[in-house]
Tab-separated table of N, CA and C in Angstrom:
chain	number	residue	atom	x	y	z
A	1	MET	N	85.528	66.142	61.954
A	1	MET	CA	85.363	64.696	61.887
A	1	MET	C	85.108	64.129	63.281
A	2	THR	N	85.879	64.570	64.280
A	2	THR	CA	85.699	64.037	65.632
A	2	THR	C	84.373	64.483	66.234
A	3	LYS	N	83.928	65.698	65.895
A	3	LYS	CA	82.640	66.155	66.406
A	3	LYS	C	81.511	65.312	65.809
A	4	ALA	N	81.611	65.025	64.520
A	4	ALA	CA	80.605	64.181	63.875
A	4	ALA	C	80.628	62.777	64.463
A	5	MET	N	81.817	62.283	64.762
A	5	MET	CA	81.940	60.947	65.347
A	5	MET	C	81.364	60.936	66.770
A	6	ALA	N	81.620	61.994	67.519
A	6	ALA	CA	81.083	62.083	68.878
A	6	ALA	C	79.558	62.158	68.847
A	7	THR	N	79.038	62.912	67.891
A	7	THR	CA	77.592	63.025	67.748
A	7	THR	C	76.980	61.681	67.391
A	8	ALA	N	77.627	60.964	66.481
A	8	ALA	CA	77.134	59.639	66.096
A	8	ALA	C	77.167	58.688	67.286
A	9	CYS	N	78.237	58.758	68.081
A	9	CYS	CA	78.316	57.909	69.290
A	9	CYS	C	77.206	58.255	70.271
A	10	LEU	N	76.946	59.568	70.406
A	10	LEU	CA	75.879	59.988	71.309
A	10	LEU	C	74.528	59.462	70.836
A	11	ALA	N	74.330	59.469	69.521
A	11	ALA	CA	73.063	58.982	68.984
A	11	ALA	C	72.846	57.520	69.330
A	12	PHE	N	73.915	56.752	69.355
A	12	PHE	CA	73.781	55.334	69.689
A	12	PHE	C	73.779	55.098	71.194
A	13	LEU	N	74.522	55.910	71.932
A	13	LEU	CA	74.627	55.701	73.372
A	13	LEU	C	73.455	56.314	74.143
A	14	PHE	N	72.843	57.358	73.596
A	14	PHE	CA	71.762	58.022	74.326
A	14	PHE	C	70.621	57.082	74.685
A	15	PRO	N	70.118	56.271	73.740
A	15	PRO	CA	69.042	55.348	74.136
A	15	PRO	C	69.480	54.375	75.221
A	16	LEU	N	70.755	53.989	75.219
A	16	LEU	CA	71.239	53.084	76.259
A	16	LEU	C	71.273	53.781	77.605
A	17	CYS	N	71.719	55.051	77.610
A	17	CYS	CA	71.760	55.819	78.856
A	17	CYS	C	70.343	56.097	79.351
A	18	ALA	N	69.458	56.420	78.433
A	18	ALA	CA	68.067	56.666	78.820
A	18	ALA	C	67.464	55.401	79.392
A	19	GLY	N	67.830	54.256	78.842
A	19	GLY	CA	67.331	52.984	79.353
A	19	GLY	C	67.830	52.710	80.751
A	20	ALA	N	69.033	53.163	81.069
A	20	ALA	CA	69.570	52.954	82.414
A	20	ALA	C	68.841	53.832	83.418
A	21	ALA	N	68.446	55.052	82.991
A	21	ALA	CA	67.765	55.962	83.899
A	21	ALA	C	66.267	55.676	83.963
A	22	GLU	N	65.725	55.179	82.886
A	22	GLU	CA	64.301	54.905	82.789
A	22	GLU	C	64.054	53.399	82.875
A	23	PRO	N	62.984	52.981	83.519
A	23	PRO	CA	62.692	51.556	83.563
A	23	PRO	C	62.301	51.003	82.186
A	24	ASP	N	61.739	51.859	81.312
A	24	ASP	CA	61.323	51.420	79.990
A	24	ASP	C	62.299	51.963	78.958
A	25	ALA	N	63.231	51.137	78.480
A	25	ALA	CA	64.271	51.584	77.561
A	25	ALA	C	63.699	51.968	76.204
A	26	ALA	N	62.546	51.476	75.841
A	26	ALA	CA	61.962	51.769	74.535
A	26	ALA	C	61.059	53.000	74.582
A	27	ARG	N	61.099	53.763	75.657
A	27	ARG	CA	60.218	54.915	75.790
A	27	ARG	C	60.577	56.037	74.827
A	28	PHE	N	61.870	56.292	74.605
A	28	PHE	CA	62.299	57.401	73.770
A	28	PHE	C	62.843	56.914	72.443
A	29	GLU	N	62.613	57.720	71.397
A	29	GLU	CA	63.183	57.448	70.082
A	29	GLU	C	63.941	58.697	69.661
A	30	LEU	N	65.173	58.516	69.206
A	30	LEU	CA	66.035	59.628	68.836
A	30	LEU	C	66.294	59.560	67.337
A	31	GLN	N	65.995	60.654	66.621
A	31	GLN	CA	66.199	60.715	65.171
A	31	GLN	C	67.049	61.928	64.846
A	32	ARG	N	68.004	61.744	63.963
A	32	ARG	CA	68.865	62.851	63.534
A	32	ARG	C	68.100	63.696	62.527
A	33	SER	N	68.205	65.014	62.679
A	33	SER	CA	67.560	65.948	61.770
A	33	SER	C	68.509	67.121	61.558
A	34	GLY	N	69.301	67.058	60.499
A	34	GLY	CA	70.279	68.111	60.230
A	34	GLY	C	71.381	68.077	61.265
A	35	ASP	N	71.601	69.220	61.927
A	35	ASP	CA	72.681	69.296	62.927
A	35	ASP	C	72.188	69.038	64.353
A	36	HIS	N	70.949	68.595	64.502
A	36	HIS	CA	70.420	68.300	65.834
A	36	HIS	C	69.644	66.985	65.794
A	37	PHE	N	69.104	66.604	66.953
A	37	PHE	CA	68.327	65.380	67.077
A	37	PHE	C	66.925	65.738	67.544
A	38	VAL	N	65.987	64.907	67.176
A	38	VAL	CA	64.619	65.045	67.671
A	38	VAL	C	64.348	63.821	68.532
A	39	ARG	N	63.962	64.070	69.785
A	39	ARG	CA	63.674	62.975	70.713
A	39	ARG	C	62.171	62.902	70.912
A	40	LEU	N	61.598	61.731	70.667
A	40	LEU	CA	60.174	61.497	70.833
A	40	LEU	C	59.956	60.634	72.062
A	41	ASP	N	59.132	61.108	72.963
A	41	ASP	CA	58.724	60.324	74.125
A	41	ASP	C	57.503	59.534	73.694
A	42	LYS	N	57.671	58.234	73.488
A	42	LYS	CA	56.591	57.400	72.972
A	42	LYS	C	55.444	57.264	73.968
A	43	GLN	N	55.710	57.506	75.231
A	43	GLN	CA	54.672	57.355	76.245
A	43	GLN	C	53.747	58.575	76.276
A	44	THR	N	54.318	59.777	76.189
A	44	THR	CA	53.505	60.988	76.280
A	44	THR	C	53.301	61.678	74.943
A	45	GLY	N	54.141	61.353	73.954
A	45	GLY	CA	54.062	62.012	72.652
A	45	GLY	C	54.826	63.321	72.605
A	46	ALA	N	55.478	63.684	73.699
A	46	ALA	CA	56.233	64.934	73.747
A	46	ALA	C	57.489	64.827	72.878
A	47	MET	N	57.797	65.931	72.172
A	47	MET	CA	58.978	65.961	71.327
A	47	MET	C	59.944	67.000	71.873
A	48	SER	N	61.218	66.661	71.839
A	48	SER	CA	62.263	67.570	72.290
A	48	SER	C	63.296	67.702	71.185
A	49	ILE	N	63.918	68.869	71.111
A	49	ILE	CA	64.996	69.092	70.167
A	49	ILE	C	66.296	69.036	70.965
A	50	CYS	N	67.217	68.169	70.533
A	50	CYS	CA	68.454	67.946	71.263
A	50	CYS	C	69.648	68.363	70.397
A	51	GLN	N	70.645	68.958	71.043
A	51	GLN	CA	71.866	69.349	70.354
A	51	GLN	C	73.066	68.900	71.174
A	52	ASP	N	74.149	68.664	70.453
A	52	ASP	CA	75.397	68.288	71.095
A	52	ASP	C	76.120	69.567	71.513
A	53	LYS	N	76.285	69.761	72.817
A	53	LYS	CA	76.986	70.942	73.336
A	53	LYS	C	78.108	70.459	74.239
A	54	ASP	N	79.331	70.622	73.753
A	54	ASP	CA	80.531	70.233	74.503
A	54	ASP	C	80.481	68.776	74.934
A	55	GLY	N	80.041	67.918	74.033
A	55	GLY	CA	80.021	66.489	74.313
A	55	GLY	C	78.813	66.026	75.101
A	56	ASN	N	77.904	66.942	75.434
A	56	ASN	CA	76.676	66.592	76.153
A	56	ASN	C	75.482	66.803	75.242
A	57	LEU	N	74.527	65.924	75.325
A	57	LEU	CA	73.310	66.052	74.547
A	57	LEU	C	72.317	66.851	75.385
A	58	VAL	N	72.004	68.073	74.925
A	58	VAL	CA	71.118	68.973	75.655
A	58	VAL	C	69.790	69.040	74.904
A	59	CYS	N	68.707	68.737	75.607
A	59	CYS	CA	67.389	68.691	74.981
A	59	CYS	C	66.490	69.777	75.559
A	60	ARG	N	65.636	70.324	74.698
A	60	ARG	CA	64.634	71.291	75.143
A	60	ARG	C	63.344	71.011	74.389
A	61	MET	N	62.222	71.406	74.961
A	61	MET	CA	60.920	71.121	74.360
A	61	MET	C	60.741	71.882	73.056
A	62	ALA	N	59.974	71.288	72.152
A	62	ALA	CA	59.622	71.971	70.916
A	62	ALA	C	58.698	73.137	71.249
A	63	ALA	N	58.666	74.162	70.399
A	63	ALA	CA	57.936	75.402	70.687
A	63	ALA	C	56.445	75.164	70.928
A	64	ASP	N	55.779	74.359	70.094
A	64	ASP	CA	54.344	74.147	70.270
A	64	ASP	C	54.044	73.373	71.542
A	65	GLU	N	54.919	72.465	71.917
A	65	GLU	CA	54.724	71.729	73.160
A	65	GLU	C	55.006	72.623	74.364
A	66	ARG	N	55.914	73.554	74.202
A	66	ARG	CA	56.222	74.488	75.284
A	66	ARG	C	54.987	75.340	75.595
A	67	ALA	N	54.280	75.769	74.556
A	67	ALA	CA	53.073	76.572	74.762
A	67	ALA	C	52.012	75.750	75.509
A	68	ALA	N	51.830	74.502	75.125
A	68	ALA	CA	50.860	73.636	75.810
A	68	ALA	C	51.293	73.394	77.255
A	69	TYR	N	52.580	73.203	77.471
A	69	TYR	CA	53.125	72.999	78.818
A	69	TYR	C	52.879	74.237	79.670
A	70	ASP	N	53.157	75.421	79.119
A	70	ASP	CA	52.942	76.661	79.865
A	70	ASP	C	51.465	76.874	80.179
A	71	ALA	N	50.585	76.537	79.226
A	71	ALA	CA	49.150	76.684	79.458
A	71	ALA	C	48.682	75.754	80.579
A	72	GLU	N	49.163	74.525	80.575
A	72	GLU	CA	48.808	73.571	81.639
A	72	GLU	C	49.358	74.032	82.982
A	73	LEU	N	50.562	74.565	82.972
A	73	LEU	CA	51.172	75.072	84.202
A	73	LEU	C	50.358	76.238	84.755
A	74	ASP	N	49.914	77.142	83.871
A	74	ASP	CA	49.079	78.268	84.306
A	74	ASP	C	47.747	77.784	84.864
A	75	ARG	N	47.143	76.802	84.203
A	75	ARG	CA	45.864	76.258	84.674
A	75	ARG	C	46.009	75.645	86.062
A	76	LEU	N	47.069	74.867	86.248
A	76	LEU	CA	47.292	74.241	87.555
A	76	LEU	C	47.617	75.271	88.626
A	77	SER	N	48.350	76.294	88.254
A	77	SER	CA	48.672	77.366	89.208
A	77	SER	C	47.401	78.083	89.649
A	78	ASP	N	46.510	78.363	88.703
A	78	ASP	CA	45.231	78.999	89.055
A	78	ASP	C	44.397	78.099	89.963
A	79	ARG	N	44.428	76.813	89.697
A	79	ARG	CA	43.674	75.862	90.518
A	79	ARG	C	44.219	75.817	91.945
A	80	VAL	N	45.540	75.807	92.086
A	80	VAL	CA	46.154	75.797	93.416
A	80	VAL	C	45.789	77.067	94.169
A	81	THR	N	45.828	78.203	93.473
A	81	THR	CA	45.473	79.475	94.106
A	81	THR	C	44.027	79.450	94.590
A	82	ALA	N	43.120	78.938	93.760
A	82	ALA	CA	41.712	78.859	94.147
A	82	ALA	C	41.524	77.928	95.349
A	83	LEU	N	42.231	76.800	95.360
A	83	LEU	CA	42.130	75.871	96.493
A	83	LEU	C	42.683	76.495	97.770
A	84	GLU	N	43.780	77.222	97.651
A	84	GLU	CA	44.352	77.879	98.827
A	84	GLU	C	43.391	78.926	99.383
A	85	LYS	N	42.729	79.674	98.501
A	85	LYS	CA	41.748	80.670	98.951
A	85	LYS	C	40.571	79.986	99.629
A	86	SER	N	40.129	78.868	99.085
A	86	SER	CA	39.012	78.124	99.665
A	86	SER	C	39.366	77.613	101.053
A	87	VAL	N	40.574	77.090	101.203
A	87	VAL	CA	41.017	76.593	102.512
A	87	VAL	C	41.104	77.746	103.504
A	88	ALA	N	41.652	78.880	103.053
A	88	ALA	CA	41.779	80.038	103.938
A	88	ALA	C	40.400	80.555	104.352
A	89	ALA	N	39.432	80.533	103.450
A	89	ALA	CA	38.086	81.010	103.768
A	89	ALA	C	37.374	80.075	104.737
A	90	ASN	N	37.693	78.789	104.700
A	90	ASN	CA	37.025	77.811	105.561
A	90	ASN	C	37.733	77.615	106.894
A	91	GLU	N	38.871	78.249	107.097
A	91	GLU	CA	39.567	78.103	108.380
A	91	GLU	C	38.721	78.724	109.478
A	92	GLY	N	38.650	78.041	110.594
A	92	GLY	CA	37.835	78.511	111.703
A	92	GLY	C	36.417	77.992	111.644
A	93	LYS	N	35.990	77.535	110.485
A	93	LYS	CA	34.656	76.958	110.356
A	93	LYS	C	34.747	75.473	110.668
A	94	SER	N	33.760	74.978	111.361
A	94	SER	CA	33.740	73.571	111.718
A	94	SER	C	33.298	72.746	110.508
A	95	THR	N	34.011	71.679	110.263
A	95	THR	CA	33.622	70.789	109.174
A	95	THR	C	32.844	69.591	109.712
A	96	LEU	N	32.609	69.548	111.034
A	96	LEU	CA	31.836	68.465	111.620
A	96	LEU	C	30.355	68.687	111.369
A	97	PRO	N	29.594	67.612	111.233
A	97	PRO	CA	28.150	67.787	111.022
A	97	PRO	C	27.474	68.317	112.280
A	98	THR	N	26.353	68.990	112.073
A	98	THR	CA	25.588	69.513	113.214
A	98	THR	C	24.847	68.350	113.883
A	99	ASP	N	24.315	68.615	115.062
A	99	ASP	CA	23.550	67.584	115.772
A	99	ASP	C	22.338	67.147	114.964
A	100	ALA	N	21.699	68.103	114.294
A	100	ALA	CA	20.521	67.771	113.494
A	100	ALA	C	20.918	66.845	112.333
A	101	GLU	N	22.045	67.098	111.719
A	101	GLU	CA	22.498	66.245	110.623
A	101	GLU	C	22.830	64.838	111.123
A	102	VAL	N	23.439	64.762	112.301
A	102	VAL	CA	23.767	63.454	112.879
A	102	VAL	C	22.484	62.697	113.212
A	103	ASP	N	21.515	63.383	113.830
A	103	ASP	CA	20.240	62.743	114.181
A	103	ASP	C	19.520	62.246	112.933
A	104	ARG	N	19.519	63.037	111.879
A	104	ARG	CA	18.865	62.634	110.633
A	104	ARG	C	19.552	61.396	110.055
A	105	SER	N	20.887	61.379	110.044
A	105	SER	CA	21.634	60.232	109.510
A	105	SER	C	21.364	58.968	110.328
A	106	ILE	N	21.334	59.115	111.659
A	106	ILE	CA	21.058	57.967	112.518
A	106	ILE	C	19.639	57.453	112.279
A	107	GLY	N	18.685	58.362	112.090
A	107	GLY	CA	17.315	57.959	111.813
A	107	GLY	C	17.220	57.166	110.513
A	108	ILE	N	17.924	57.609	109.485
A	108	ILE	CA	17.918	56.896	108.203
A	108	ILE	C	18.517	55.510	108.379
A	109	MET	N	19.636	55.422	109.066
A	109	MET	CA	20.293	54.134	109.289
A	109	MET	C	19.410	53.209	110.129
A	110	GLU	N	18.726	53.769	111.126
A	110	GLU	CA	17.850	52.968	111.989
A	110	GLU	C	16.697	52.373	111.180
A	111	ARG	N	16.074	53.197	110.322
A	111	ARG	CA	14.990	52.689	109.474
A	111	ARG	C	15.494	51.598	108.528
A	112	MET	N	16.682	51.802	107.968
A	112	MET	CA	17.240	50.808	107.058
A	112	MET	C	17.503	49.484	107.800
A	113	MET	N	18.076	49.559	108.987
A	113	MET	CA	18.371	48.350	109.756
A	113	MET	C	17.089	47.640	110.191
A	114	ARG	N	16.063	48.394	110.598
A	114	ARG	CA	14.781	47.781	110.982
A	114	ARG	C	14.168	47.053	109.786
A	115	SER	N	14.237	47.673	108.622
A	115	SER	CA	13.692	47.059	107.416
A	115	SER	C	14.467	45.790	107.077
A	116	PHE	N	15.772	45.853	107.169
A	116	PHE	CA	16.613	44.695	106.872
A	116	PHE	C	16.341	43.559	107.856
A	117	MET	N	16.281	43.873	109.150
A	117	MET	CA	16.037	42.850	110.163
A	117	MET	C	14.641	42.248	109.994
A	118	GLY	N	13.670	43.058	109.549
A	118	GLY	CA	12.337	42.537	109.274
A	118	GLY	C	12.372	41.512	108.146
A	119	MET	N	13.140	41.781	107.111
A	119	MET	CA	13.264	40.824	106.007
A	119	MET	C	13.937	39.546	106.479
A	120	VAL	N	14.955	39.665	107.331
A	120	VAL	CA	15.634	38.474	107.857
A	120	VAL	C	14.655	37.624	108.656
A	121	LYS	N	13.846	38.251	109.502
A	121	LYS	CA	12.858	37.507	110.300
A	121	LYS	C	11.830	36.810	109.406
A	122	GLU	N	11.415	37.501	108.325
A	122	GLU	CA	10.471	36.882	107.394
A	122	GLU	C	11.066	35.624	106.772
A	123	PHE	N	12.318	35.694	106.352
A	123	PHE	CA	12.974	34.521	105.758
A	123	PHE	C	13.114	33.396	106.775
A	124	GLN	N	13.418	33.736	108.033
A	124	GLN	CA	13.543	32.716	109.067
A	124	GLN	C	12.190	32.054	109.320
A	125	ASN	N	11.116	32.854	109.352
A	125	ASN	CA	9.774	32.304	109.573
A	125	ASN	C	9.360	31.393	108.425
A	126	GLU	N	9.664	31.798	107.195
A	126	GLU	CA	9.337	30.955	106.039
A	126	GLU	C	10.078	29.625	106.124
A	127	GLU	N	11.315	29.664	106.543
A	127	GLU	CA	12.132	28.458	106.650
A	127	GLU	C	11.563	27.522	107.707
A	128	GLN	N	11.102	28.084	108.826
A	128	GLN	CA	10.586	27.266	109.919
A	128	GLN	C	9.201	26.717	109.604
A	129	THR	N	8.396	27.456	108.841
A	129	THR	CA	7.033	27.005	108.571
A	129	THR	C	6.945	26.059	107.387
A	130	ASP	N	7.987	25.974	106.607
A	130	ASP	CA	7.970	25.017	105.496
A	130	ASP	C	7.859	23.611	106.071
A	131	LYS	N	6.908	22.872	105.534
A	131	LYS	CA	6.721	21.506	105.994
A	131	LYS	C	7.741	20.624	105.301
A	132	PRO	N	8.230	19.632	105.991
A	132	PRO	CA	9.164	18.718	105.328
A	132	PRO	C	8.443	17.940	104.234
A	133	LEU	N	9.187	17.569	103.233
A	133	LEU	CA	8.606	16.816	102.122
A	133	LEU	C	8.194	15.433	102.603
A	134	PRO	N	7.136	14.896	102.017
A	134	PRO	CA	6.739	13.523	102.378
A	134	PRO	C	7.874	12.559	102.050
A	135	GLN	N	7.854	11.409	102.711
A	135	GLN	CA	8.914	10.419	102.572
A	135	GLN	C	9.144	10.021	101.132
A	136	LYS	N	8.103	9.805	100.371
A	136	LYS	CA	8.248	9.373	98.977
A	136	LYS	C	8.899	10.475	98.131
A	137	THR	N	8.473	11.707	98.315
A	137	THR	CA	9.017	12.820	97.551
A	137	THR	C	10.474	13.079	97.943
A	138	ARG	N	10.794	12.975	99.214
A	138	ARG	CA	12.141	13.193	99.696
A	138	ARG	C	13.107	12.222	99.055
A	139	ALA	N	12.712	10.978	98.862
A	139	ALA	CA	13.575	9.958	98.276
A	139	ALA	C	13.924	10.309	96.846
A	140	ILE	N	13.029	10.945	96.117
A	140	ILE	CA	13.301	11.331	94.718
A	140	ILE	C	14.386	12.395	94.660
A	141	TYR	N	14.349	13.352	95.573
A	141	TYR	CA	15.283	14.469	95.543
A	141	TYR	C	16.625	14.151	96.188
A	142	GLU	N	16.734	13.081	96.940
A	142	GLU	CA	17.998	12.776	97.606
A	142	GLU	C	18.920	11.980	96.756
């Protein structure tokens, strides 16, 4: 009777405790299923199976989610290994651009700036060459 009562108290207190540890108290949902609980993480969809062990609620991932977790962990581990090998292979090599690359980039930027400044001068010339409106026409627009 006391174990069942403790389990029932845990079922009600767990969401409150999770809310204290988590900024979003509504993130987890706890449902009783036989002699254990199923905890659903509403944010990620992950499910955990929880049991009362010596007054503590102990949760572990469901088997199918564990397989997906292990697969993702293996994928990330392989990626880290590949990145580490890439870094090790590039050590000692300069990552700075060559002089030819710098000259080419400066040439592109110079052409772009000359083109831009040419357009600015054209707009300035158009503005200066525009004749003012005649007195009668100016009065209509003012």
